[in-house]
Amino acid sequence: MTKAAQSYPRVFIVSGPSASGKSTLVKRLLQLPGMLFSVSCTTRPPRPDDNQGIDWYTFISPEEFERMIERDEFLEYARVFGKHWYGTPRKWLDAAQKKGSDLVLEIDVQGAVQVKGKIPDATSIFIIPPSKQELEGRLRARGTDSNEEIVRRLARARQEMESYKGYDYVVVNDDLERAGREVQAIALATRCSRAQNDERIRQILDSFGG
Ligand code: 5GP
């Protein structure tokens, strides 16, 4: 039996190394009207800095995560940093579709590859910190990691940043205000792109008849 072609809401993927300012820039994206945030499920324990005005995660047990995989409830999922599991529940696609909103995913590189495989029209944005010194400064200022952990995070950030090549857009976060305007501009330009508006324009033309 052939499956009816599935239609998706417009999807924005935001990735970048930790402390690149990704979450703040996601919030800027969510300030635009018609944006819905996809709340990921994770098996990692909550951190004190997790809830900053937005529910970033639903915290679940590894058993529940496993059950969700079996029930095919994830659009994508991955083990991040070889430690905890993170996944995007499919239900957010339906929620965005019903609301007529765009969906914002803050996920890692592995997840981005999976989403692009399923939704090739998804727009991906990679956030780059301005320099190693700046990233190190931000990690130290957080005061949540040991020196050893900071060294590990910096090495991982270097490795992660190589993935920027697979993304549609890159934003260097050296100035939060400018970077915020850039992510918003990317979203607005995408909303106006010809390729994403063919159907709408066709309907307008049809209304003219002929
Ligand atoms: P943290 O634990 O520091 O909040 O996030 C660790 C990493 O997991 C970040 O790179 C973040 O983008 C990524 N992440 C968060 N949610 C998801 C998700 O649903 N899927 C994937 N693949 N990665 C995620």
Short mmCIF file of C-alpha atoms and ligand atoms in Angstrom, two decimals:
data_model
loop_
_atom_site.label_atom_id
_atom_site.label_comp_id
_atom_site.label_asym_id
_atom_site.label_seq_id
_atom_site.Cartn_x
_atom_site.Cartn_y
_atom_site.Cartn_z
CA MET A 1 0.00 0.00 0.00
CA THR A 2 1.37 3.41 -0.87
CA LYS A 3 1.48 5.91 1.93
CA ALA A 4 0.02 9.36 1.33
CA ALA A 5 2.81 11.93 0.93
CA GLN A 6 3.39 13.39 4.37
CA SER A 7 3.47 17.14 4.67
CA TYR A 8 5.56 18.83 7.32
CA PRO A 9 5.59 22.24 8.92
CA ARG A 10 8.59 24.44 8.14
CA VAL A 11 11.45 23.26 10.34
CA PHE A 12 14.46 25.21 11.64
CA ILE A 13 17.37 23.27 13.11
CA VAL A 14 19.84 25.08 15.38
CA SER A 15 23.12 23.36 16.38
CA GLY A 16 26.43 24.46 17.83
CA PRO A 17 28.91 23.62 20.57
CA SER A 18 27.94 24.09 24.19
CA ALA A 19 28.38 27.67 25.44
CA SER A 20 28.22 28.97 21.86
CA GLY A 21 25.14 30.95 22.89
CA LYS A 22 22.86 28.62 20.95
CA SER A 23 20.04 28.62 23.50
CA THR A 24 19.93 32.43 23.65
CA LEU A 25 19.77 32.59 19.88
CA VAL A 26 16.99 29.98 19.84
CA LYS A 27 15.07 32.29 22.15
CA ARG A 28 15.56 35.13 19.64
CA LEU A 29 14.13 32.87 16.94
CA LEU A 30 11.16 32.08 19.16
CA GLN A 31 10.44 35.81 19.54
CA LEU A 32 9.26 35.81 15.93
CA PRO A 33 5.54 35.17 15.56
CA GLY A 34 4.55 31.68 14.43
CA MET A 35 7.44 29.78 16.00
CA LEU A 36 7.00 26.69 18.15
CA PHE A 37 9.84 25.11 20.16
CA SER A 38 10.31 21.35 19.97
CA VAL A 39 10.88 20.12 23.52
CA SER A 40 13.34 17.24 23.39
CA CYS A 41 13.25 14.18 25.60
CA THR A 42 16.46 13.29 27.37
CA THR A 43 17.75 10.71 29.79
CA ARG A 44 20.23 13.14 31.32
CA PRO A 45 19.40 14.43 34.81
CA PRO A 46 18.15 18.03 35.09
CA ARG A 47 20.72 20.77 35.81
CA PRO A 48 20.08 23.87 37.93
CA ASP A 49 20.46 26.11 34.85
CA ASP A 50 17.98 24.15 32.71
CA ASN A 51 14.80 26.11 33.07
CA GLN A 52 15.47 29.66 31.97
CA GLY A 53 12.01 30.75 30.95
CA ILE A 54 11.54 27.81 28.58
CA ASP A 55 11.01 24.09 29.17
CA TRP A 56 13.97 22.88 27.15
CA TYR A 57 13.55 19.20 27.99
CA THR A 58 11.23 16.48 29.15
CA PHE A 59 13.39 14.38 31.47
CA ILE A 60 12.67 10.68 31.19
CA SER A 61 14.23 7.38 32.26
CA PRO A 62 16.33 5.26 29.89
CA GLU A 63 13.52 2.66 30.00
CA GLU A 64 10.92 5.20 28.87
CA PHE A 65 13.30 6.44 26.16
CA GLU A 66 13.67 2.85 24.97
CA ARG A 67 9.89 2.43 24.87
CA MET A 68 9.52 5.61 22.82
CA ILE A 69 12.07 4.27 20.31
CA GLU A 70 10.13 0.99 20.07
CA ARG A 71 6.88 2.88 19.50
CA ASP A 72 8.62 4.91 16.76
CA GLU A 73 7.76 8.14 18.55
CA PHE A 74 10.95 10.01 17.64
CA LEU A 75 11.62 12.03 14.53
CA GLU A 76 15.31 11.61 15.42
CA TYR A 77 17.32 10.53 18.42
CA ALA A 78 20.99 10.21 19.30
CA ARG A 79 23.38 9.48 22.08
CA VAL A 80 25.18 12.75 22.63
CA PHE A 81 28.81 12.84 23.83
CA GLY A 82 28.57 9.05 24.21
CA LYS A 83 26.62 9.59 27.40
CA HIS A 84 22.94 10.43 27.53
CA TRP A 85 20.16 9.99 24.99
CA TYR A 86 18.30 12.89 23.41
CA GLY A 87 15.39 12.75 20.98
CA THR A 88 12.83 14.90 19.19
CA PRO A 89 9.31 13.53 19.64
CA ARG A 90 7.34 13.46 16.37
CA LYS A 91 4.36 14.95 18.17
CA TRP A 92 5.91 18.42 17.81
CA LEU A 93 5.62 18.19 14.04
CA ASP A 94 1.88 17.53 14.37
CA ALA A 95 1.51 20.30 16.93
CA ALA A 96 3.23 22.83 14.64
CA GLN A 97 1.24 21.62 11.65
CA LYS A 98 -2.05 22.05 13.54
CA LYS A 99 -1.11 25.53 14.77
CA GLY A 100 0.23 26.59 11.38
CA SER A 101 3.56 27.38 13.08
CA ASP A 102 7.15 26.74 12.17
CA LEU A 103 9.04 24.32 14.40
CA VAL A 104 12.42 25.09 16.02
CA LEU A 105 14.70 22.17 16.91
CA GLU A 106 17.77 22.70 19.08
CA ILE A 107 19.63 19.45 18.43
CA ASP A 108 23.13 18.11 17.87
CA VAL A 109 24.85 17.35 14.58
CA GLN A 110 23.81 13.69 14.49
CA GLY A 111 20.18 14.68 14.96
CA ALA A 112 20.45 17.36 12.28
CA VAL A 113 21.65 14.79 9.74
CA GLN A 114 18.69 12.54 10.56
CA VAL A 115 16.15 15.36 10.28
CA LYS A 116 17.62 16.58 6.97
CA GLY A 117 17.34 12.99 5.68
CA LYS A 118 13.62 12.95 6.48
CA ILE A 119 12.76 16.60 5.84
CA PRO A 120 15.18 17.86 3.17
CA ASP A 121 13.49 21.30 3.17
CA ALA A 122 14.43 21.86 6.83
CA THR A 123 16.65 24.91 7.28
CA SER A 124 19.75 24.30 9.36
CA ILE A 125 21.73 26.94 11.22
CA PHE A 126 25.08 26.36 12.90
CA ILE A 127 26.18 28.68 15.69
CA ILE A 128 29.93 29.32 15.95
CA PRO A 129 31.61 30.91 18.97
CA PRO A 130 33.93 33.77 17.96
CA SER A 131 37.13 32.16 19.31
CA LYS A 132 38.52 29.48 21.56
CA GLN A 133 39.38 32.14 24.17
CA GLU A 134 35.82 33.44 24.19
CA LEU A 135 34.33 29.95 24.49
CA GLU A 136 36.74 29.05 27.28
CA GLY A 137 35.83 32.28 29.09
CA ARG A 138 32.12 31.47 28.85
CA LEU A 139 32.64 27.91 30.07
CA ARG A 140 34.67 29.12 33.05
CA ALA A 141 32.16 31.87 33.85
CA ARG A 142 29.40 29.26 34.08
CA GLY A 143 31.31 27.73 36.96
CA THR A 144 29.65 24.34 36.46
CA ASP A 145 32.59 22.35 35.08
CA SER A 146 35.95 21.20 36.40
CA ASN A 147 39.11 22.25 34.60
CA GLU A 148 39.38 18.76 33.11
CA GLU A 149 35.79 18.96 31.82
CA ILE A 150 36.46 22.39 30.29
CA VAL A 151 39.50 21.07 28.42
CA ARG A 152 37.36 18.17 27.15
CA ARG A 153 34.51 20.48 26.10
CA LEU A 154 36.93 22.73 24.19
CA ALA A 155 38.38 19.77 22.29
CA ARG A 156 34.87 18.55 21.52
CA ALA A 157 33.79 22.03 20.39
CA ARG A 158 36.66 22.06 17.88
CA GLN A 159 35.53 18.70 16.55
CA GLU A 160 31.84 19.70 16.44
CA MET A 161 32.61 22.90 14.57
CA GLU A 162 33.94 20.88 11.62
CA SER A 163 30.31 19.92 11.00
CA TYR A 164 29.35 23.46 10.05
CA LYS A 165 29.93 22.48 6.42
CA GLY A 166 26.78 20.36 6.38
CA TYR A 167 24.55 23.30 7.44
CA ASP A 168 22.66 25.80 5.31
CA TYR A 169 23.66 28.84 7.39
CA VAL A 170 26.33 29.78 9.90
CA VAL A 171 26.08 32.53 12.50
CA VAL A 172 29.18 33.65 14.39
CA ASN A 173 28.05 34.65 17.85
CA ASP A 174 30.52 37.45 18.63
CA ASP A 175 27.79 39.99 19.30
CA LEU A 176 24.51 38.68 20.67
CA GLU A 177 22.36 41.46 19.26
CA ARG A 178 23.74 41.10 15.76
CA ALA A 179 23.72 37.30 15.87
CA GLY A 180 20.11 37.44 17.12
CA ARG A 181 19.12 39.62 14.18
CA GLU A 182 20.92 37.24 11.84
CA VAL A 183 19.05 34.11 12.99
CA GLN A 184 15.78 36.03 12.71
CA ALA A 185 16.75 37.25 9.22
CA ILE A 186 17.51 33.68 8.15
CA ALA A 187 14.07 32.57 9.35
CA LEU A 188 12.29 35.47 7.67
CA ALA A 189 14.15 35.01 4.39
CA THR A 190 13.37 31.28 4.45
CA ARG A 191 9.69 32.05 4.95
CA CYS A 192 9.82 34.21 1.81
CA SER A 193 11.86 31.80 -0.32
CA ARG A 194 10.26 31.03 -3.66
CA ALA A 195 10.72 27.28 -3.22
CA GLN A 196 8.74 27.31 0.03
CA ASN A 197 5.90 29.42 -1.35
CA ASP A 198 5.01 27.73 -4.62
CA GLU A 199 1.76 26.26 -3.32
CA ARG A 200 0.62 29.49 -1.69
CA ILE A 201 1.37 31.54 -4.80
CA ARG A 202 -0.38 28.93 -6.96
CA GLN A 203 -3.52 29.41 -4.82
CA ILE A 204 -3.31 33.19 -5.22
CA LEU A 205 -2.92 32.81 -8.99
CA ASP A 206 -5.86 30.39 -9.06
CA SER A 207 -8.00 32.99 -7.33
CA PHE A 208 -7.49 35.15 -10.41
CA GLY A 209 -8.94 32.34 -12.51
CA GLY A 210 -7.99 31.75 -16.14
P1 5GP B 1 22.74 19.70 27.05
O1 5GP B 1 22.69 18.42 27.81
O2 5GP B 1 23.97 20.50 27.30
O3 5GP B 1 21.46 20.50 27.24
O4 5GP B 1 22.75 19.32 25.50
C1 5GP B 1 23.75 18.53 24.97
C2 5GP B 1 23.60 18.45 23.46
O5 5GP B 1 22.41 17.73 23.12
C3 5GP B 1 23.47 19.80 22.76
O6 5GP B 1 24.37 19.80 21.65
C4 5GP B 1 22.04 19.83 22.26
O7 5GP B 1 21.91 20.55 21.05
C5 5GP B 1 21.79 18.35 22.01
N1 5GP B 1 20.37 18.01 21.99
C6 5GP B 1 19.37 18.52 22.73
N2 5GP B 1 18.19 17.98 22.42
C7 5GP B 1 18.44 17.08 21.42
C8 5GP B 1 17.61 16.19 20.64
O8 5GP B 1 16.40 16.10 20.79
N3 5GP B 1 18.25 15.42 19.73
C9 5GP B 1 19.59 15.49 19.51
N4 5GP B 1 20.08 14.71 18.56
N5 5GP B 1 20.39 16.31 20.21
C10 5GP B 1 19.83 17.10 21.15
#
